[in-house]
Amino acid sequence: MVREKVTVSTRTLQWKCVESRVDNKRLCYGRFILSPLIKGQADTIGIAMRRALLGEIEGTCITRAKSEKIPHEYSTIVGIQESVHEILMNLKEIVLRSNLYGTCGAFICARGPGYVTAQDIISPPSVEIVDNTQHIARLTEPIDLCIGLQIERNRGYRYSIKRPNNFQDGSYPIDAVFMPVRNANHSIHSYGNGNERQEILFLEIWTNGSLTPKEALHEASRNLIDLFIPFLHAEEETLHLEYNRHKGTLPPLTFHDRLAKLRKNKKEIELKYIFIDQLELPPRIYNCLKRCNLHTLLDLLNKSQKDLMKIEDFA
């Protein structure tokens, strides 16, 4: 456990991690403060941050399992202690970390007798298992257990809709809990007198181990910035649309046209806070930029068109 003495500045707004601990591989805790805030600001920030922490951060989990030897979800298999349903519930609890974009495949191949754990999952290099000891099944006889898995990166919670045709090929959807933040709370401490009263915001974050609380706080903050950026340019875009209302429909800008326009206005916006996710780029171009660690407009505009054309599959 790491604890730090809390010191409050009366001049500049600053944040600090005042407590951090790892209870186990699948439970991390962090406590943060932000101060000094004017009365009312702490509640505004705390509510927004809690919602962003719980709903706006992407996570990775197993969303489907497939095995041709399983007749239906509630069946049992000779030589396996758990029912099929229990195995699916155990797969749902597996905690993964990844930099995926979309979905990928993985599989389990194990032979009994013995225990099948998360360590037996064979996955791509882009997917990391947080806790290899997580239990999946116990094989009581010398039989083979082979299960195909679908791994997906997304956000929030997705309830799996059970349809009869899902099971005809031995494929079973799994309820997906993508949220890496298990819980988040905020509290407020007020100090001072009269009109000079100020506030300290305390944020408590519990994660499943795929992210540290500090990483979750950074990700949630970035996502909140993304959500508010359109309002900063709303007036400019409204005037532009009003001016062009009677000029007919213009052909859509190409990627390089957009890039040239952004270079022209480089000094007018905070480019490092605008991410390429907001540009609605074609998937091929988006994936090329991500592979080259170009995440923000600032990264992108620091590259010349010649440099960009050297990127594989970008042209």
Coordinates of C-alpha atoms in Angstrom, one line a residue:
M1 CA 0.0 0.0 0.0
V2 CA 1.2 3.5 -0.9
R3 CA 0.0 6.5 1.1
E4 CA 1.0 10.2 0.7
K5 CA 0.3 13.2 2.9
V6 CA -2.5 15.4 1.4
T7 CA -1.4 18.9 0.8
V8 CA -3.9 21.5 -0.6
S9 CA -2.7 24.3 -2.8
T10 CA -4.7 27.6 -2.6
R11 CA -3.3 28.9 -5.9
T12 CA -3.4 26.4 -8.8
L13 CA -5.7 23.5 -9.5
Q14 CA -3.9 20.2 -9.2
W15 CA -4.5 16.5 -8.6
K16 CA -2.7 13.8 -6.8
C17 CA -2.9 10.1 -6.1
V18 CA -3.0 9.8 -2.3
E19 CA -3.5 6.1 -2.0
S20 CA -2.8 3.1 -4.2
R21 CA -2.9 -0.6 -3.6
V22 CA -3.2 -3.9 -5.4
D23 CA -5.5 -6.3 -3.4
N24 CA -5.0 -9.1 -5.9
K25 CA -4.4 -9.5 -9.7
R26 CA -8.1 -8.7 -10.4
L27 CA -8.7 -5.9 -7.9
C28 CA -6.8 -2.6 -7.8
Y29 CA -7.7 0.5 -5.8
G30 CA -6.7 4.1 -6.1
R31 CA -7.8 7.3 -4.3
F32 CA -7.2 10.7 -5.9
I33 CA -7.8 14.4 -5.0
L34 CA -8.4 17.5 -7.1
S35 CA -8.2 20.9 -5.5
P36 CA -8.8 23.7 -4.9
L37 CA -12.3 24.0 -6.5
I38 CA -15.0 26.7 -6.2
K39 CA -18.1 25.6 -4.4
G40 CA -20.2 23.4 -6.7
Q41 CA -17.5 22.4 -9.1
A42 CA -16.5 19.3 -7.2
D43 CA -19.9 17.8 -7.6
T44 CA -20.1 18.7 -11.3
I45 CA -16.7 17.0 -12.0
G46 CA -17.3 14.1 -9.6
I47 CA -20.6 13.1 -11.2
A48 CA -19.2 13.4 -14.8
M49 CA -16.0 11.4 -13.9
R50 CA -17.9 8.6 -12.2
R51 CA -20.2 8.1 -15.3
A52 CA -17.2 8.3 -17.6
L53 CA -15.2 5.8 -15.5
L54 CA -18.1 3.3 -15.5
G55 CA -19.4 3.7 -19.0
E56 CA -16.9 5.3 -21.4
I57 CA -13.7 3.2 -20.9
E58 CA -13.2 0.3 -23.3
G59 CA -12.3 -3.2 -22.0
T60 CA -11.8 -6.7 -23.5
C61 CA -13.6 -9.9 -22.7
I62 CA -14.8 -13.2 -24.2
T63 CA -18.1 -12.8 -26.0
R64 CA -18.7 -16.2 -27.6
A65 CA -17.7 -19.8 -27.1
K66 CA -17.9 -22.6 -29.7
S67 CA -17.7 -26.4 -29.4
E68 CA -19.3 -28.9 -31.8
K69 CA -19.6 -31.5 -29.1
I70 CA -22.0 -29.5 -26.9
P71 CA -25.7 -30.2 -27.7
H72 CA -27.1 -27.2 -25.7
E73 CA -26.1 -24.7 -23.1
Y74 CA -27.6 -26.6 -20.1
S75 CA -26.1 -30.0 -20.9
T76 CA -23.4 -31.8 -19.1
I77 CA -20.4 -33.7 -20.5
V78 CA -19.1 -36.9 -19.2
G79 CA -15.7 -36.4 -17.6
I80 CA -16.2 -32.7 -16.9
Q81 CA -17.3 -31.7 -13.4
E82 CA -19.0 -28.4 -14.4
S83 CA -22.0 -28.1 -16.6
V84 CA -21.8 -26.2 -19.9
H85 CA -23.5 -23.2 -18.4
E86 CA -21.0 -23.1 -15.5
I87 CA -18.1 -23.2 -18.0
L88 CA -19.6 -20.3 -19.9
M89 CA -20.0 -18.3 -16.7
N90 CA -16.4 -19.0 -15.8
L91 CA -15.3 -17.8 -19.3
K92 CA -17.3 -14.6 -18.7
E93 CA -15.2 -13.8 -15.6
I94 CA -11.8 -14.1 -17.4
V95 CA -10.1 -10.7 -17.2
L96 CA -8.2 -9.7 -20.4
R97 CA -6.0 -6.8 -21.5
S98 CA -5.6 -5.9 -25.2
N99 CA -5.1 -3.2 -27.8
L100 CA -7.6 -4.8 -30.1
Y101 CA -9.7 -3.0 -32.7
G102 CA -12.8 -5.1 -33.0
T103 CA -12.7 -8.9 -32.5
C104 CA -10.2 -11.8 -32.7
G105 CA -10.2 -15.5 -32.1
A106 CA -8.7 -17.7 -29.4
F107 CA -9.1 -21.3 -28.3
I108 CA -8.7 -23.8 -25.4
C109 CA -7.3 -27.3 -25.9
A110 CA -6.7 -29.3 -22.8
R111 CA -6.6 -33.0 -21.8
G112 CA -7.7 -34.4 -18.5
P113 CA -7.6 -35.4 -15.8
G114 CA -6.8 -32.0 -14.4
Y115 CA -7.9 -28.4 -14.0
V116 CA -8.4 -26.1 -17.0
T117 CA -7.6 -22.5 -16.2
A118 CA -7.1 -19.2 -18.0
Q119 CA -3.5 -20.3 -18.6
D120 CA -4.8 -22.8 -21.1
I121 CA -6.3 -20.1 -23.4
I122 CA -4.2 -19.7 -26.5
S123 CA -4.7 -16.1 -27.8
P124 CA -3.0 -13.7 -30.2
P125 CA 0.0 -11.6 -28.9
S126 CA -2.3 -8.5 -28.8
V127 CA -4.3 -10.1 -26.0
E128 CA -3.0 -10.6 -22.4
I129 CA -4.5 -12.7 -19.7
V130 CA -4.4 -10.7 -16.4
D131 CA -4.8 -13.7 -14.0
N132 CA -3.7 -17.1 -15.4
T133 CA -5.1 -18.9 -12.4
Q134 CA -8.8 -18.2 -13.1
H135 CA -10.7 -21.4 -13.1
I136 CA -12.6 -22.6 -16.1
A137 CA -13.3 -26.3 -15.6
R138 CA -12.2 -29.6 -14.0
L139 CA -11.7 -32.6 -16.2
T140 CA -12.2 -35.8 -14.1
E141 CA -11.4 -38.3 -16.9
P142 CA -8.7 -38.5 -19.7
I143 CA -10.8 -36.6 -22.3
D144 CA -10.0 -33.7 -24.5
L145 CA -11.7 -30.3 -24.1
C146 CA -11.5 -28.0 -27.1
I147 CA -13.4 -24.7 -27.2
G148 CA -13.1 -21.9 -29.7
L149 CA -13.4 -18.4 -28.3
Q150 CA -14.3 -15.0 -29.7
I151 CA -12.6 -12.0 -27.9
E152 CA -13.9 -8.5 -28.4
R153 CA -12.9 -5.0 -27.2
N154 CA -15.8 -2.6 -26.5
R155 CA -17.4 -0.6 -23.8
G156 CA -20.2 -1.0 -21.3
Y157 CA -22.3 -4.1 -20.8
R158 CA -23.9 -6.2 -23.5
Y159 CA -26.5 -8.8 -22.8
S160 CA -26.3 -11.8 -25.1
I161 CA -29.5 -12.6 -26.9
K162 CA -30.1 -16.3 -27.0
R163 CA -31.5 -17.4 -30.4
P164 CA -32.1 -21.0 -31.4
N165 CA -30.0 -20.7 -34.6
N166 CA -27.0 -19.6 -32.4
F167 CA -26.7 -23.1 -31.0
Q168 CA -27.0 -25.1 -34.2
D169 CA -23.3 -24.9 -34.9
G170 CA -22.3 -25.2 -31.2
S171 CA -21.8 -21.5 -30.8
Y172 CA -22.9 -19.8 -27.6
P173 CA -23.0 -16.1 -26.9
I174 CA -21.7 -14.9 -23.5
D175 CA -22.9 -11.8 -21.6
A176 CA -20.1 -9.2 -22.1
V177 CA -18.9 -7.0 -19.2
F178 CA -16.4 -4.8 -21.0
M179 CA -16.1 -2.3 -18.1
P180 CA -12.6 -2.4 -16.6
V181 CA -13.7 -0.2 -13.7
R182 CA -15.7 -2.2 -11.2
N183 CA -16.7 0.7 -9.0
A184 CA -16.1 4.5 -8.6
N185 CA -17.1 6.9 -5.9
H186 CA -16.6 10.6 -5.3
S187 CA -16.8 12.6 -2.1
I188 CA -16.3 16.3 -1.3
H189 CA -14.5 18.1 1.5
S190 CA -15.3 21.8 2.0
Y191 CA -13.0 24.3 3.8
G192 CA -12.8 28.0 4.3
N193 CA -15.4 30.6 5.4
G194 CA -18.2 32.6 3.8
N195 CA -17.6 33.5 0.1
E196 CA -14.1 32.0 0.3
R197 CA -15.2 28.5 0.8
Q198 CA -13.5 26.0 -1.4
E199 CA -13.8 22.3 -2.1
I200 CA -11.5 19.2 -2.5
L201 CA -12.8 16.4 -4.7
F202 CA -11.9 12.9 -3.7
L203 CA -12.2 10.1 -6.3
E204 CA -12.1 6.4 -5.4
I205 CA -11.6 3.9 -8.3
W206 CA -11.6 0.1 -8.2
T207 CA -10.5 -1.7 -11.4
N208 CA -10.3 -5.4 -12.5
G209 CA -6.6 -5.3 -13.1
S210 CA -6.7 -4.8 -16.8
L211 CA -6.1 -1.1 -16.1
T212 CA -4.6 0.6 -13.1
P213 CA -6.9 3.2 -11.4
K214 CA -4.5 6.0 -12.7
E215 CA -4.8 4.7 -16.2
A216 CA -8.6 4.5 -15.9
L217 CA -8.7 8.1 -14.6
H218 CA -6.6 9.3 -17.6
E219 CA -8.8 7.3 -20.1
A220 CA -12.0 8.6 -18.6
S221 CA -10.7 12.2 -18.7
R222 CA -9.7 11.9 -22.3
N223 CA -13.1 10.5 -23.3
L224 CA -14.8 13.4 -21.6
I225 CA -12.7 15.8 -23.5
D226 CA -13.7 14.1 -26.7
L227 CA -17.4 14.4 -25.9
F228 CA -17.1 18.2 -25.2
I229 CA -14.8 19.2 -28.1
P230 CA -17.7 19.5 -30.7
F231 CA -19.3 22.2 -28.6
L232 CA -16.1 24.3 -28.9
H233 CA -16.5 24.5 -32.6
A234 CA -20.3 24.5 -32.8
E235 CA -20.6 28.2 -33.5
E236 CA -17.9 28.2 -36.2
E237 CA -19.6 25.3 -38.0
T238 CA -23.0 26.9 -37.7
L239 CA -21.8 30.1 -39.4
H240 CA -20.1 28.0 -42.1
L241 CA -23.3 26.0 -42.8
E242 CA -25.4 29.2 -42.9
Y243 CA -23.0 30.8 -45.4
N244 CA -23.1 27.7 -47.7
R245 CA -26.8 27.0 -47.3
H246 CA -27.7 28.2 -50.8
K247 CA -24.6 27.1 -52.6
G248 CA -25.6 23.4 -53.1
T249 CA -23.9 20.3 -51.9
L250 CA -20.2 20.2 -52.1
P251 CA -18.2 17.0 -52.8
P252 CA -16.9 15.5 -49.6
L253 CA -13.3 16.3 -48.7
T254 CA -10.7 13.7 -49.2
F255 CA -8.4 12.7 -46.4
H256 CA -5.5 14.8 -47.6
D257 CA -7.9 17.8 -48.2
R258 CA -8.9 17.6 -44.5
L259 CA -5.3 17.3 -43.5
A260 CA -4.3 20.4 -45.5
K261 CA -7.2 22.4 -44.0
L262 CA -6.2 21.4 -40.5
R263 CA -2.5 22.3 -41.1
K264 CA -3.7 25.8 -42.0
N265 CA -5.5 26.2 -38.7
K266 CA -2.9 24.4 -36.7
K267 CA -2.4 27.3 -34.2
E268 CA -6.1 27.9 -33.6
I269 CA -7.0 24.6 -31.8
E270 CA -5.5 22.4 -29.1
L271 CA -4.5 19.6 -31.5
K272 CA -3.0 17.4 -28.8
Y273 CA -6.5 16.9 -27.3
I274 CA -8.2 15.9 -30.5
F275 CA -7.9 12.2 -31.4
I276 CA -8.1 10.6 -34.8
D277 CA -11.1 8.6 -33.5
Q278 CA -13.1 11.8 -34.0
L279 CA -12.3 12.2 -37.7
E280 CA -14.5 9.4 -39.0
L281 CA -11.7 8.0 -41.2
P282 CA -12.1 4.9 -43.3
P283 CA -11.1 1.8 -41.3
R284 CA -8.1 1.1 -43.4
I285 CA -6.6 4.6 -42.9
Y286 CA -7.5 4.6 -39.2
N287 CA -5.8 1.2 -38.6
C288 CA -2.7 2.4 -40.4
L289 CA -2.4 5.5 -38.3
K290 CA -2.9 3.5 -35.1
R291 CA -0.2 1.0 -36.0
C292 CA 2.2 3.9 -36.4
N293 CA 1.3 5.3 -33.0
L294 CA -0.4 8.4 -34.5
H295 CA -3.2 8.9 -32.0
T296 CA -3.9 12.7 -32.1
L297 CA -4.1 15.4 -34.7
L298 CA -0.9 16.9 -33.3
D299 CA 0.9 13.5 -34.1
L300 CA -0.7 13.5 -37.5
L301 CA 0.2 17.1 -38.4
N302 CA 3.8 16.7 -37.4
K303 CA 4.1 14.2 -40.3
S304 CA 4.5 15.5 -43.9
Q305 CA 2.4 14.0 -46.6
K306 CA 5.5 12.3 -47.9
D307 CA 6.0 10.6 -44.6
L308 CA 2.4 9.5 -44.5
M309 CA 2.6 8.0 -48.0
K310 CA 5.5 5.8 -46.8
I311 CA 3.1 4.0 -44.3
E312 CA 2.2 0.5 -45.5
D313 CA -1.3 0.3 -47.0
F314 CA -1.9 4.0 -46.4
A315 CA -1.8 5.3 -50.0

